[in-house]
Amino acid sequence: RRLNVRVNIELLSISNPVHKKDLAVRLTDDSDPFFLYNLVISEEDFQSLKSQQGLLVDFSAFPQKFIDLLQQCIQEQNKDIPRFLLQLVSSAPALDHTPVSLNVVETNPFKHLTHLSLKFLPGTDAEIKKFLANCLKCLKEDKMMLEEKLKKTEEDLTRQLSYTQQSLSEKSRELDKLKNEWTSYTTALSNKHAQELTSEKERALQAQTQYQQQHEQQKKELENLHQKSIQQLQNRLSELEVINKDLTERRYKGDSTVRELKAKLSGLEDECQRAKQEVLSLRRENTTLDAECHEKEKLINQLQTRVAVLEQEIKDKDQLVTRTKEVLDATQEQKVILEESTEEKQKHIEKLETTIKSLSAELLKANEIIKKLQGDLKTLMSKLKLKNTVTIQQEKLLAEKEEKLQKEQRESQEMGQSLRMKEQEVCKLQEQLESTIQKLEESKQLLKTNENVITWLNRQLSEVQMAKKLDSPASAHAGGRAAVSPLGMPDRPSFHSSGISHGASPLYAFQNFLEPTHSKNGNSQCPVQLNSQLLKLSRCSDTHTVPAAGHAANKENGDQLGLESKYFKKKDDSIPLRGLSQNTLNSEYLRPYLPANAQPSPKAAGTPASAYFPG
């Protein structure tokens, strides 16, 4: 089998007569209050356990290592093949008041290794009674706490109810005012906007008709002016084109004449250069002739005899000189004539250039006139564009006014939506109030059921105590303290067929219940659950709940566990508590008095782990 079991580990310090430290381990089951197994290990017992199982840990570090092993079992419990397991093994076929061994087993594919094996003894009747008393004490303390909390919650809820009712009334008034104001405001706005819309539409239509008429008149005038100007420009262009053609023809003719004159000039310049060269050659000859004359004049003195012979030769030479002089004069006259003709031709060329310049200036002026006409056209087009922009701006103003109207309509719709949201919030607040009232009624019903259960428990206790009063005093004082095992645990005492472990007076029961123990408690209180919705208590600091298998058995440890002390106060109509039978507080008696949805559920004060019970 597999069950959830709580493991409580405590380190007890005993100072009388010798200071000792003992480790107490307790196994309990939250679903079965009679399941109780105890183990007390002293330092001497731990040494024998260490030598038997080959442990490498001291007594001071053993509790923490044991807790670490339990935590590993808790981590592996939800897996299909857990690595660490807790096994509670019993020699008997069922867990029926026989010693059991708790094994921490590590599984691997090769072997199951037992890291630790501890032998536990079942709890005695006295220990089980003490444990149940502590559970009752815890329940009563929790009941008181819950009652106080209920009172506080009722007061808070009543205050909240009153406050919410006031706020609801105020908000409903504000809503009514807002609705009235909004209706009046919306009607006024709608009327105002309708009037403004009609007036604006009429104005816009009038302005539109006026602007259209003006625009058509201006368009016609501009078209007429534009056509006239285009005709004038076309006529001017045709005239300028004719003038340009004439000027180009003249230019081409002037260019051809200039070329011819340049060719003639080049020919005349060549002739002039040739004449200059001839003149130079003649001058050289003249100089040579002068030199010869001087020589001959010298020779005349010397050759007077030859003068008569040479006079004829001299006359011939004089004739030649006169001829050369005449040729020189003719060449000079031709040179002067050529220079005059070149000057006249240069003047003619200058005149032609001036005429060409004047023609180019006239062409530039014609181009400027064309540009001016084009600029006038652009200005006219810009004026037309300005008029179009003015009309577009007016249309934009109309569109903006329409958008403003649409925005105001949207704002009115948003205000209506906000009003609806506020109404929904009011509905939600009312629903919250109804849910809180239902919760209050449910908590009151749960309190009533719990009070019925507690009264029934008190009646059962009183009936058992009345039955014990009728028993013989010998059976009440027959049982003594239980013997102590070698490990320091009390053995099971002898009990009679009546089912009561040992009788005890009320004073003895409370003395055992309130024994002071100097202990470092790992689990000071054990959780008990009467109703899964209300009475869930968990006050355990260093505890571990282990799923372990077992038969329902009695449980107890040396702590002061259970219900509150106020439930042990003597009442006028109650009987003192002397002792309980093993079958007195069976869960079958509780079932008829518990509600259908409040079956006891185990609430772990520590951490749950899983343990396997072979067989």
Coordinates of N, CA and C in Angstrom, one line a residue, residues 390-493:
V390 N -8.2 80.3 -52.8 CA -9.2 80.9 -52.0 C -10.5 80.1 -51.9
T391 N -10.9 79.6 -53.1 CA -12.1 78.7 -53.1 C -11.9 77.4 -52.3
I392 N -10.6 76.9 -52.4 CA -10.3 75.6 -51.7 C -10.3 75.8 -50.2
Q393 N -9.7 77.0 -49.7 CA -9.7 77.3 -48.3 C -11.1 77.4 -47.8
Q394 N -12.0 78.1 -48.5 CA -13.4 78.2 -48.1 C -14.0 76.8 -47.9
E395 N -13.7 75.9 -48.9 CA -14.3 74.5 -48.8 C -13.7 73.8 -47.6
K396 N -12.4 74.1 -47.3 CA -11.8 73.5 -46.1 C -12.4 74.0 -44.8
L397 N -12.8 75.3 -44.7 CA -13.4 75.8 -43.6 C -14.8 75.1 -43.4
L398 N -15.5 74.9 -44.4 CA -16.8 74.2 -44.3 C -16.5 72.8 -43.8
A399 N -15.5 72.1 -44.3 CA -15.2 70.7 -43.9 C -14.8 70.7 -42.4
E400 N -14.0 71.7 -41.9 CA -13.7 71.8 -40.5 C -14.9 72.0 -39.6
K401 N -15.8 72.8 -40.1 CA -17.0 73.0 -39.3 C -17.8 71.7 -39.2
E402 N -17.9 70.9 -40.3 CA -18.6 69.6 -40.2 C -17.9 68.7 -39.3
E403 N -16.5 68.7 -39.3 CA -15.8 67.8 -38.4 C -16.0 68.2 -36.9
K404 N -16.1 69.5 -36.6 CA -16.4 69.9 -35.2 C -17.8 69.4 -34.8
L405 N -18.8 69.5 -35.7 CA -20.1 68.9 -35.4 C -20.0 67.4 -35.1
Q406 N -19.2 66.7 -35.9 CA -19.1 65.2 -35.7 C -18.4 65.0 -34.4
K407 N -17.3 65.8 -34.0 CA -16.7 65.6 -32.7 C -17.6 65.8 -31.5
E408 N -18.5 66.8 -31.6 CA -19.4 67.0 -30.5 C -20.4 65.9 -30.4
Q409 N -20.8 65.3 -31.6 CA -21.7 64.1 -31.5 C -21.0 63.0 -30.9
R410 N -19.7 62.8 -31.2 CA -18.9 61.7 -30.6 C -18.8 61.9 -29.1
E411 N -18.6 63.1 -28.6 CA -18.5 63.4 -27.2 C -19.8 63.1 -26.5
S412 N -20.9 63.4 -27.1 CA -22.2 63.0 -26.5 C -22.3 61.5 -26.4
Q413 N -21.9 60.8 -27.5 CA -21.9 59.3 -27.4 C -21.0 58.8 -26.3
E414 N -19.8 59.4 -26.1 CA -18.9 58.9 -25.0 C -19.5 59.2 -23.7
M415 N -20.1 60.3 -23.5 CA -20.8 60.6 -22.2 C -21.9 59.5 -21.9
G416 N -22.6 59.1 -22.9 CA -23.6 58.1 -22.7 C -23.0 56.8 -22.4
Q417 N -21.8 56.4 -23.0 CA -21.1 55.2 -22.6 C -20.6 55.3 -21.2
S418 N -20.1 56.4 -20.8 CA -19.6 56.6 -19.4 C -20.7 56.3 -18.4
L419 N -21.9 56.9 -18.7 CA -23.1 56.7 -17.9 C -23.4 55.2 -17.8
R420 N -23.3 54.5 -18.9 CA -23.6 53.0 -18.9 C -22.6 52.3 -18.0
M421 N -21.3 52.7 -18.1 CA -20.2 52.1 -17.3 C -20.5 52.3 -15.8
K422 N -20.9 53.5 -15.5 CA -21.2 53.7 -14.0 C -22.4 52.8 -13.6
E423 N -23.4 52.7 -14.4 CA -24.5 51.8 -14.1 C -24.0 50.4 -13.9
Q424 N -23.1 49.9 -14.8 CA -22.6 48.5 -14.6 C -21.8 48.4 -13.3
E425 N -21.0 49.5 -12.9 CA -20.3 49.4 -11.7 C -21.2 49.3 -10.5
V426 N -22.3 50.0 -10.5 CA -23.3 49.9 -9.5 C -23.9 48.5 -9.4
C427 N -24.1 47.9 -10.5 CA -24.6 46.5 -10.5 C -23.6 45.5 -9.9
K428 N -22.3 45.7 -10.3 CA -21.2 44.9 -9.7 C -21.1 45.0 -8.2
L429 N -21.3 46.3 -7.7 CA -21.2 46.5 -6.3 C -22.4 45.8 -5.6
Q430 N -23.5 45.8 -6.2 CA -24.7 45.1 -5.6 C -24.4 43.6 -5.6
E431 N -23.8 43.0 -6.7 CA -23.5 41.6 -6.7 C -22.5 41.2 -5.7
Q432 N -21.5 42.1 -5.5 CA -20.5 41.9 -4.4 C -21.1 41.8 -3.0
L433 N -22.1 42.7 -2.8 CA -22.8 42.7 -1.5 C -23.5 41.4 -1.3
E434 N -24.2 41.0 -2.4 CA -25.0 39.7 -2.2 C -24.1 38.5 -2.0
S435 N -22.9 38.5 -2.7 CA -21.9 37.4 -2.5 C -21.4 37.4 -1.0
T436 N -21.1 38.6 -0.5 CA -20.6 38.7 0.9 C -21.6 38.2 1.9
I437 N -22.9 38.6 1.6 CA -24.0 38.1 2.5 C -24.1 36.6 2.5
Q438 N -24.0 36.0 1.3 CA -24.0 34.6 1.2 C -22.8 33.9 1.9
K439 N -21.6 34.5 1.8 CA -20.5 34.0 2.5 C -20.7 34.0 4.0
L440 N -21.3 35.1 4.5 CA -21.5 35.2 5.9 C -22.5 34.1 6.4
E441 N -23.5 33.9 5.6 CA -24.5 32.8 6.0 C -23.8 31.5 6.0
E442 N -22.9 31.2 5.0 CA -22.3 29.9 4.9 C -21.3 29.7 6.1
S443 N -20.6 30.8 6.5 CA -19.7 30.7 7.6 C -20.5 30.5 8.9
K444 N -21.7 31.1 9.1 CA -22.5 30.9 10.3 C -22.9 29.4 10.3
Q445 N -23.3 28.9 9.2 CA -23.7 27.5 9.1 C -22.6 26.5 9.5
L446 N -21.4 26.8 9.0 CA -20.2 26.0 9.4 C -19.9 26.1 10.8
L447 N -20.0 27.3 11.4 CA -19.8 27.4 12.9 C -20.8 26.6 13.6
K448 N -22.1 26.6 13.2 CA -23.1 25.8 13.9 C -22.8 24.3 13.8
T449 N -22.4 23.8 12.6 CA -22.0 22.4 12.5 C -20.9 22.0 13.4
N450 N -19.8 22.9 13.5 CA -18.7 22.6 14.3 C -19.1 22.6 15.8
E451 N -19.9 23.6 16.2 CA -20.4 23.6 17.6 C -21.2 22.3 17.9
N452 N -22.0 21.8 16.9 CA -22.7 20.6 17.2 C -21.7 19.4 17.4
V453 N -20.7 19.3 16.5 CA -19.7 18.3 16.7 C -19.0 18.3 18.0
I454 N -18.6 19.5 18.5 CA -17.9 19.6 19.7 C -18.8 19.2 20.9
T455 N -20.1 19.7 20.8 CA -21.0 19.3 21.9 C -21.2 17.8 21.9
W456 N -21.3 17.2 20.7 CA -21.4 15.7 20.7 C -20.2 15.0 21.3
L457 N -19.0 15.5 21.0 CA -17.7 15.0 21.6 C -17.8 15.1 23.1
N458 N -18.2 16.2 23.6 CA -18.3 16.4 25.1 C -19.3 15.4 25.7
R459 N -20.4 15.2 25.0 CA -21.4 14.2 25.5 C -20.8 12.8 25.5
Q460 N -20.1 12.4 24.4 CA -19.5 11.1 24.4 C -18.5 10.9 25.5
L461 N -17.7 12.0 25.8 CA -16.7 11.9 26.9 C -17.4 11.7 28.2
S462 N -18.4 12.5 28.4 CA -19.2 12.4 29.7 C -19.8 11.0 29.8
E463 N -20.3 10.4 28.7 CA -20.9 9.1 28.8 C -19.8 8.1 29.1
V464 N -18.6 8.2 28.5 CA -17.5 7.2 28.8 C -17.1 7.4 30.3
Q465 N -17.0 8.6 30.7 CA -16.6 8.8 32.1 C -17.6 8.3 33.1
M466 N -18.9 8.4 32.8 CA -19.9 7.8 33.6 C -19.8 6.3 33.6
A467 N -19.5 5.8 32.5 CA -19.3 4.3 32.4 C -18.1 3.9 33.3
K468 N -17.1 4.6 33.2 CA -15.9 4.3 34.0 C -16.1 4.5 35.5
K469 N -17.0 5.4 35.9 CA -17.3 5.5 37.3 C -18.0 4.2 37.9
L470 N -18.8 3.6 37.0 CA -19.4 2.3 37.4 C -18.5 1.2 37.5
D471 N -17.3 1.2 36.8 CA -16.3 0.2 36.9 C -15.7 0.1 38.3
S472 N -15.1 -1.0 38.5 CA -14.5 -1.3 39.9 C -13.2 -0.4 40.0
P473 N -12.9 0.1 41.3 CA -11.7 0.9 41.5 C -10.5 0.1 41.3
A474 N -10.6 -1.3 41.3 CA -9.4 -2.1 41.2 C -8.9 -2.0 39.7
S475 N -9.8 -2.0 38.8 CA -9.4 -1.9 37.4 C -8.9 -0.5 37.1
A476 N -9.3 0.5 37.8 CA -8.9 1.9 37.6 C -7.4 2.1 38.0
H477 N -7.0 1.4 39.1 CA -5.6 1.6 39.6 C -4.7 0.4 39.3
A478 N -5.1 -0.5 38.4 CA -4.3 -1.7 38.2 C -3.1 -1.4 37.3
G479 N -3.3 -0.6 36.3 CA -2.3 -0.4 35.3 C -1.3 0.7 35.8
G480 N 0.0 0.4 35.7 CA 1.0 1.4 36.1 C 1.7 1.9 34.8
R481 N 2.9 2.4 35.1 CA 3.7 2.9 34.0 C 4.2 1.7 33.2
A482 N 4.4 1.9 31.9 CA 4.9 0.9 31.0 C 6.4 0.7 31.1
A483 N 6.8 -0.5 30.8 CA 8.2 -0.7 30.9 C 9.0 0.0 29.7
V484 N 10.3 0.1 29.9 CA 11.0 0.9 28.9 C 11.9 -0.1 28.1
S485 N 11.9 0.2 26.8 CA 12.6 -0.7 25.9 C 14.1 -0.4 26.0
P486 N 14.9 -1.2 25.4 CA 16.4 -0.9 25.4 C 16.7 0.4 24.7
L487 N 15.9 0.8 23.7 CA 16.1 2.0 23.0 C 15.5 3.2 23.7
G488 N 15.0 3.1 24.9 CA 14.4 4.2 25.6 C 12.9 4.4 25.4
M489 N 12.2 3.5 24.6 CA 10.8 3.7 24.3 C 10.0 2.9 25.3
P490 N 8.8 3.4 25.7 CA 8.0 2.6 26.7 C 7.3 1.5 25.9
D491 N 7.3 0.3 26.5 CA 6.6 -0.8 26.0 C 5.1 -0.7 26.2
R492 N 4.4 -1.6 25.5 CA 2.9 -1.6 25.7 C 2.6 -2.2 27.0
P493 N 1.7 -1.4 27.8 CA 1.3 -2.0 29.1 C 0.2 -3.0 28.9

